[in-house]
PDB file of C-alpha atoms in Angstrom:
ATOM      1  CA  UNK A   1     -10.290  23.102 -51.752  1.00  0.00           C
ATOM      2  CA  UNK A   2      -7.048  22.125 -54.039  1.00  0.00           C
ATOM      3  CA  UNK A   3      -4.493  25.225 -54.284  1.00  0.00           C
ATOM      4  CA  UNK A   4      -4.069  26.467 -57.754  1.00  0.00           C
ATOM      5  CA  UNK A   5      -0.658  24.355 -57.904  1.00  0.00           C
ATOM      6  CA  UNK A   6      -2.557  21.461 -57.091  1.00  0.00           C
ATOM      7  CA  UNK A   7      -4.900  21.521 -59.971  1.00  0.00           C
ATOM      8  CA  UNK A   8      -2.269  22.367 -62.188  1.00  0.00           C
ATOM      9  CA  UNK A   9      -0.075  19.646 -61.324  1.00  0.00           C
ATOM     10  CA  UNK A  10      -2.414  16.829 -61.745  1.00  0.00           C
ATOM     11  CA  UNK A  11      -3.679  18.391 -65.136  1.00  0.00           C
ATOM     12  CA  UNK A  12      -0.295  18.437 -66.690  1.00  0.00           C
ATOM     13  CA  UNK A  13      -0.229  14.563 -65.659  1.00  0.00           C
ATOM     14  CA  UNK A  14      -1.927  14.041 -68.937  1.00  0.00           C
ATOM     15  CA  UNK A  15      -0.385  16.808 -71.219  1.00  0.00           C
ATOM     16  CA  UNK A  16       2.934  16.284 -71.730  1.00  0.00           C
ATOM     17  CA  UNK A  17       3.401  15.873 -74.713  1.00  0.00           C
ATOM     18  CA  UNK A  18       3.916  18.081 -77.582  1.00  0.00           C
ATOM     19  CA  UNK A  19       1.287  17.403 -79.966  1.00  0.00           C
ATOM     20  CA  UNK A  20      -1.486  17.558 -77.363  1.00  0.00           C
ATOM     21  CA  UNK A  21       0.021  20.402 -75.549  1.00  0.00           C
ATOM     22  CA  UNK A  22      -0.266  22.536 -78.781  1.00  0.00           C
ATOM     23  CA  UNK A  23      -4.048  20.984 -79.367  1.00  0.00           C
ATOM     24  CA  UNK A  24      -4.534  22.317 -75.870  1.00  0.00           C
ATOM     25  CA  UNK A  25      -3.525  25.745 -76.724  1.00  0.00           C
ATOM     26  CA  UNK A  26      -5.405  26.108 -79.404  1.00  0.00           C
ATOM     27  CA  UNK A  27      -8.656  24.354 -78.659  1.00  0.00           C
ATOM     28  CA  UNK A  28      -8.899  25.405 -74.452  1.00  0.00           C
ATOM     29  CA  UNK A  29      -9.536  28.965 -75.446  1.00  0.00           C
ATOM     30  CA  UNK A  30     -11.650  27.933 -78.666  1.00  0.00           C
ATOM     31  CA  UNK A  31     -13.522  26.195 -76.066  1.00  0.00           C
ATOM     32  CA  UNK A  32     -14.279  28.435 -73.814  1.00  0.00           C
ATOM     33  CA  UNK A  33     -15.039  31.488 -76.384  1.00  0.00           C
ATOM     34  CA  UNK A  34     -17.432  29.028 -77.635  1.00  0.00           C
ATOM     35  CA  UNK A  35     -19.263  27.892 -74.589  1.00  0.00           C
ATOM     36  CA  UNK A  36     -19.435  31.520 -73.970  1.00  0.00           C
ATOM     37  CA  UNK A  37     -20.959  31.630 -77.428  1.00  0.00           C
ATOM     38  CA  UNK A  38     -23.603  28.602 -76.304  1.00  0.00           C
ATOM     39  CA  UNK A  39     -24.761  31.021 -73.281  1.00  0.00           C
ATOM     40  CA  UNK A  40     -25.499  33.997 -74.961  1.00  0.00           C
ATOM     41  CA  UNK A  41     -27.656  32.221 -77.474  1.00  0.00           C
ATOM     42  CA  UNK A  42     -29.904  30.942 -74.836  1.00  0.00           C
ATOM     43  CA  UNK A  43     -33.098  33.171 -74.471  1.00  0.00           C
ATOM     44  CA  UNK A  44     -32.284  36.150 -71.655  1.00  0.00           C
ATOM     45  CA  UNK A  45     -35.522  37.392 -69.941  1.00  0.00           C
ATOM     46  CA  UNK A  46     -34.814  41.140 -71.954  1.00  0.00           C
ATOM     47  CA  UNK A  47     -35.772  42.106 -74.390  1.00  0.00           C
ATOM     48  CA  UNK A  48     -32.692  42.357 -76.671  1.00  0.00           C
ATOM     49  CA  UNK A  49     -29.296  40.574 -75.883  1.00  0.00           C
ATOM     50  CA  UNK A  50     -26.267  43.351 -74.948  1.00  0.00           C
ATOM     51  CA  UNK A  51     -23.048  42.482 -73.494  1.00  0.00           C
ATOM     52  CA  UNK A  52     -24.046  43.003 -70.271  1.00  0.00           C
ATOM     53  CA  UNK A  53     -27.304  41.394 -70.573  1.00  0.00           C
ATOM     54  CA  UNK A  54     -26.981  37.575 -71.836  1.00  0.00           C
ATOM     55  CA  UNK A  55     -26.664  33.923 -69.617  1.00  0.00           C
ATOM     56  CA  UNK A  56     -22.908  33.907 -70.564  1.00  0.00           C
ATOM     57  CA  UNK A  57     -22.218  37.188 -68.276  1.00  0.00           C
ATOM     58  CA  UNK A  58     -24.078  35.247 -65.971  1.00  0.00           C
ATOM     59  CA  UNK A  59     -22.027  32.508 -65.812  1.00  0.00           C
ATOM     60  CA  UNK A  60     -18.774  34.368 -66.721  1.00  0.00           C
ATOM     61  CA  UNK A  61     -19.239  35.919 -62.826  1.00  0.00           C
ATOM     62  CA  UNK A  62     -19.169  33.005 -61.364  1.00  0.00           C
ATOM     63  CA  UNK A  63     -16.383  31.337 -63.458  1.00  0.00           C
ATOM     64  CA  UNK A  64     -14.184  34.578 -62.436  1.00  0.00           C
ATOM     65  CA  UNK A  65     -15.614  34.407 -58.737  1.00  0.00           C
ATOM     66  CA  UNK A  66     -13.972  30.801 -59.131  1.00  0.00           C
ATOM     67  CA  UNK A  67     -10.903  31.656 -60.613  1.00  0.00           C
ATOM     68  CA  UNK A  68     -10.368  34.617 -58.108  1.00  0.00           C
ATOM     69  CA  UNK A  69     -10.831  31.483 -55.109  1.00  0.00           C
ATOM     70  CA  UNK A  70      -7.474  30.092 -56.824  1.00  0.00           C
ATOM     71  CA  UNK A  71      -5.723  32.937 -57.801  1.00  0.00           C
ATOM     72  CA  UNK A  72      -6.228  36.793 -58.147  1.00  0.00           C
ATOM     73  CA  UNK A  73      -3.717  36.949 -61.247  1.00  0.00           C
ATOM     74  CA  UNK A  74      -5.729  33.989 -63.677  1.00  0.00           C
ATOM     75  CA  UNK A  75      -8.911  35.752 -62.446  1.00  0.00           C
ATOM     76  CA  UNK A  76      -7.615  38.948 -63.952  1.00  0.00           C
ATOM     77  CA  UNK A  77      -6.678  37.515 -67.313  1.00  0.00           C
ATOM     78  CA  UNK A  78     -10.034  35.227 -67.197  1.00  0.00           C
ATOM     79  CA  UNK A  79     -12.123  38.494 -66.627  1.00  0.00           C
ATOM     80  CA  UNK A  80     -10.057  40.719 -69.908  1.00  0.00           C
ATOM     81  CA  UNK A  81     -10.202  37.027 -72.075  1.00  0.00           C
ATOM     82  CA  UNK A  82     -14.471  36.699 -71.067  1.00  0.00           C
ATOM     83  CA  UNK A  83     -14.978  40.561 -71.582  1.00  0.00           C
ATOM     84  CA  UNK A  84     -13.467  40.436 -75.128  1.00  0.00           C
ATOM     85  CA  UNK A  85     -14.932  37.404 -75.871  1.00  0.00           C
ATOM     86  CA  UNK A  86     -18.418  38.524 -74.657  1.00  0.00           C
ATOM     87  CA  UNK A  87     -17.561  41.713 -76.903  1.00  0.00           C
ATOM     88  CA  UNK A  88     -17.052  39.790 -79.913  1.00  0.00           C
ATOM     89  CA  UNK A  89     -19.438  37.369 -79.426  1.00  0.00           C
ATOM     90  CA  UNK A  90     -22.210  40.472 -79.327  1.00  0.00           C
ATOM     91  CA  UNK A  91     -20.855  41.975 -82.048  1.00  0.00           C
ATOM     92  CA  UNK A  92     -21.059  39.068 -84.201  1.00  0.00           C
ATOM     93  CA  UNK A  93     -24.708  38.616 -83.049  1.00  0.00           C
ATOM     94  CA  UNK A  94     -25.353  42.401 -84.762  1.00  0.00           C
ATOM     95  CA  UNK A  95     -23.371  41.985 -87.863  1.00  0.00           C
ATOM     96  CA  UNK A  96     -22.820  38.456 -89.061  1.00  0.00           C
ATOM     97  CA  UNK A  97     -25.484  36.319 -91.048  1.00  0.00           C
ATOM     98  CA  UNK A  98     -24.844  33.025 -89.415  1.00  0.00           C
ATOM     99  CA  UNK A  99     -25.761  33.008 -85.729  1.00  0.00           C
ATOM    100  CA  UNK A 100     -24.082  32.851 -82.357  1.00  0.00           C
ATOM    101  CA  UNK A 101     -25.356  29.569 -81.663  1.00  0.00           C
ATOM    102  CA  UNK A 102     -24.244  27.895 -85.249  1.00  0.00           C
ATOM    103  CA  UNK A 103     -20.472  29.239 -85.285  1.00  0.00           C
ATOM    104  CA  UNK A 104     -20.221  28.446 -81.635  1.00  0.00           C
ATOM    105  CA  UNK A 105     -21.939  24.673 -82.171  1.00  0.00           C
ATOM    106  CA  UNK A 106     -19.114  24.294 -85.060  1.00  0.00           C
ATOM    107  CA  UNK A 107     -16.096  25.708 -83.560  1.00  0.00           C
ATOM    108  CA  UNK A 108     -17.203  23.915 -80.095  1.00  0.00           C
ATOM    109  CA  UNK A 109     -17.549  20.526 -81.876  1.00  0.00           C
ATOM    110  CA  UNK A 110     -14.110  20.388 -83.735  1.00  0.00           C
ATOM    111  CA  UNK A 111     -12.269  21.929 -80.838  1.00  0.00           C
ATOM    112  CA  UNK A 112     -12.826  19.311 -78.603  1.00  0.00           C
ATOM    113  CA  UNK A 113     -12.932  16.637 -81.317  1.00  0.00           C
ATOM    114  CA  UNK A 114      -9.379  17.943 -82.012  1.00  0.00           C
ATOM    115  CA  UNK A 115      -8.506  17.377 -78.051  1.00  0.00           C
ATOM    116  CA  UNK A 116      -9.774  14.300 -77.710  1.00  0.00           C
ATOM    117  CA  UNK A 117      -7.193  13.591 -80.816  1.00  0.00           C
ATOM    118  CA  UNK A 118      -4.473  15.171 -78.770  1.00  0.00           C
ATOM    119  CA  UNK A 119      -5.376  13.256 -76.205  1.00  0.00           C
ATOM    120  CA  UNK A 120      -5.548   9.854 -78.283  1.00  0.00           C
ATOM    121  CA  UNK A 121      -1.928  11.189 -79.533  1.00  0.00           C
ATOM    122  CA  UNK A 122      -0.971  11.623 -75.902  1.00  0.00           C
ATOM    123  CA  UNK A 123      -2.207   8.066 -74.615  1.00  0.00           C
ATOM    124  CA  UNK A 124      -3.966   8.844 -71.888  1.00  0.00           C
ATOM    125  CA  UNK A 125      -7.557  10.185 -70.456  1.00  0.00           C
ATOM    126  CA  UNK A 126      -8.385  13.591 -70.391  1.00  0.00           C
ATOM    127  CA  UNK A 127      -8.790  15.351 -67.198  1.00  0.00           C
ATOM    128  CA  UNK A 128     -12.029  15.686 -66.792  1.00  0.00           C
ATOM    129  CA  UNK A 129     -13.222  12.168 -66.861  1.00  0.00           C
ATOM    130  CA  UNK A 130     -11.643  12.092 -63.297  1.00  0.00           C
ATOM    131  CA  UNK A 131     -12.878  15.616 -62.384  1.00  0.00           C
ATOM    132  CA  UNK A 132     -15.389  17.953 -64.254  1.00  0.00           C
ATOM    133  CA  UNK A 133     -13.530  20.783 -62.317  1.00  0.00           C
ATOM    134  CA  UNK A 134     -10.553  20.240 -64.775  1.00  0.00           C
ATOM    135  CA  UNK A 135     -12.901  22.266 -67.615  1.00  0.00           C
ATOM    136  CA  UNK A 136     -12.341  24.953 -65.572  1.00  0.00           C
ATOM    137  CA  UNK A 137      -9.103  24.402 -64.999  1.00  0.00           C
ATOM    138  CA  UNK A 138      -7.737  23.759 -68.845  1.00  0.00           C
ATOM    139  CA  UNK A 139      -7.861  27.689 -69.348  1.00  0.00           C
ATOM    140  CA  UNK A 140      -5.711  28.108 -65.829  1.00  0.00           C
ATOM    141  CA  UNK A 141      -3.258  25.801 -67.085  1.00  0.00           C
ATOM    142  CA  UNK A 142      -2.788  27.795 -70.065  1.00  0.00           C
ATOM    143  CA  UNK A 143      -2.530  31.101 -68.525  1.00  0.00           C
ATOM    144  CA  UNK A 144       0.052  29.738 -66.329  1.00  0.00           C
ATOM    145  CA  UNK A 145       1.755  28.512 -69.317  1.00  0.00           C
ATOM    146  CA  UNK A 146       2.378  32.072 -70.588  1.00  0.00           C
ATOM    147  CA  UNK A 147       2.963  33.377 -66.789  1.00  0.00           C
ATOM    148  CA  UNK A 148       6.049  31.169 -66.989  1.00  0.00           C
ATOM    149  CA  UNK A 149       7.158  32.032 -70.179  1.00  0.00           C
ATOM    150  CA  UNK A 150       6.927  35.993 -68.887  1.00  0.00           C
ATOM    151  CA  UNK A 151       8.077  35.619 -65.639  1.00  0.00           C
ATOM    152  CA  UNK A 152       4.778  36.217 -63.821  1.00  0.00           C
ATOM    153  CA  UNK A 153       3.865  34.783 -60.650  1.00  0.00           C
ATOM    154  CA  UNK A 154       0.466  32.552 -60.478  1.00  0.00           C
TER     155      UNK A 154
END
């Protein structure tokens, strides 16, 4: 398995510059709220969808099981990002009039229609054409962005 400096290093191969970098920022988290958002609209064998009980706590276990394989720190921020997503994402389930699944098909579709811009911008592939990994590892790079920034250790 590739360390955690591995996978960063070969991601930031194609997002260097500017333009994309800020497209990254923006859209990575969009991203994942919203495939979060595609999870919990799929039917859940209960009989009413809680934020405990939904496919995208399913998944979000595993995705912080994976993080916590590359590095205890990400996995934290993964886990507070996916639990305030998750709450969000039920609450908007209760109170809004358009659904889960429509504001999470929209936002989904335009975030990554806006990377694959960046990318255009950038000149070069995104990551996961080499690796499907790299979806995972988009949010990573982004949390290590900010570790820098703050001084934090990865």
């Amino acid at each position: 398995m590739k360390s955690i400096q591995q996978w960063l290093d070969e991601y930031g191969e194609s997002h260097q510059n500017r333009t994309n970098k800020l497209i990254h920022y923006i859209c990575v988290p969009l991203i994942y709220f919203t495939s979060l958002g595609l999870f919990f609209s799929i039917p859940f064998p209960t009989e009413t969808k809680t934020l405990w009980a939904n496919w995208a706590m399913v998944l979000s276990v595993f995705m912080v099981i994976y993080y916590l394989f590359l590095s205890r720190p990400i996995a934290l921020v993964i886990a507070f990002f996916t639990i305030v997503s998750l709450a969000l994402i039920s609450w908007w389930h209760t109170q809004m009039s358009i659904s889960v699944l429509q504001m999470s098909v929209g936002i989904f579709v335009v975030a990554w229609i806006m990377q694959f811009i960046g990318h255009k911008i950038e000149g070069k592939k995104p990551s996961l054409f080499k690796d499907i990994q790299f979806l995972a590892i988009g949010p990573a790079w982004i949390i290590c962005h900010f570790f820098n920034k703050i001084g934090l250790k990865y």
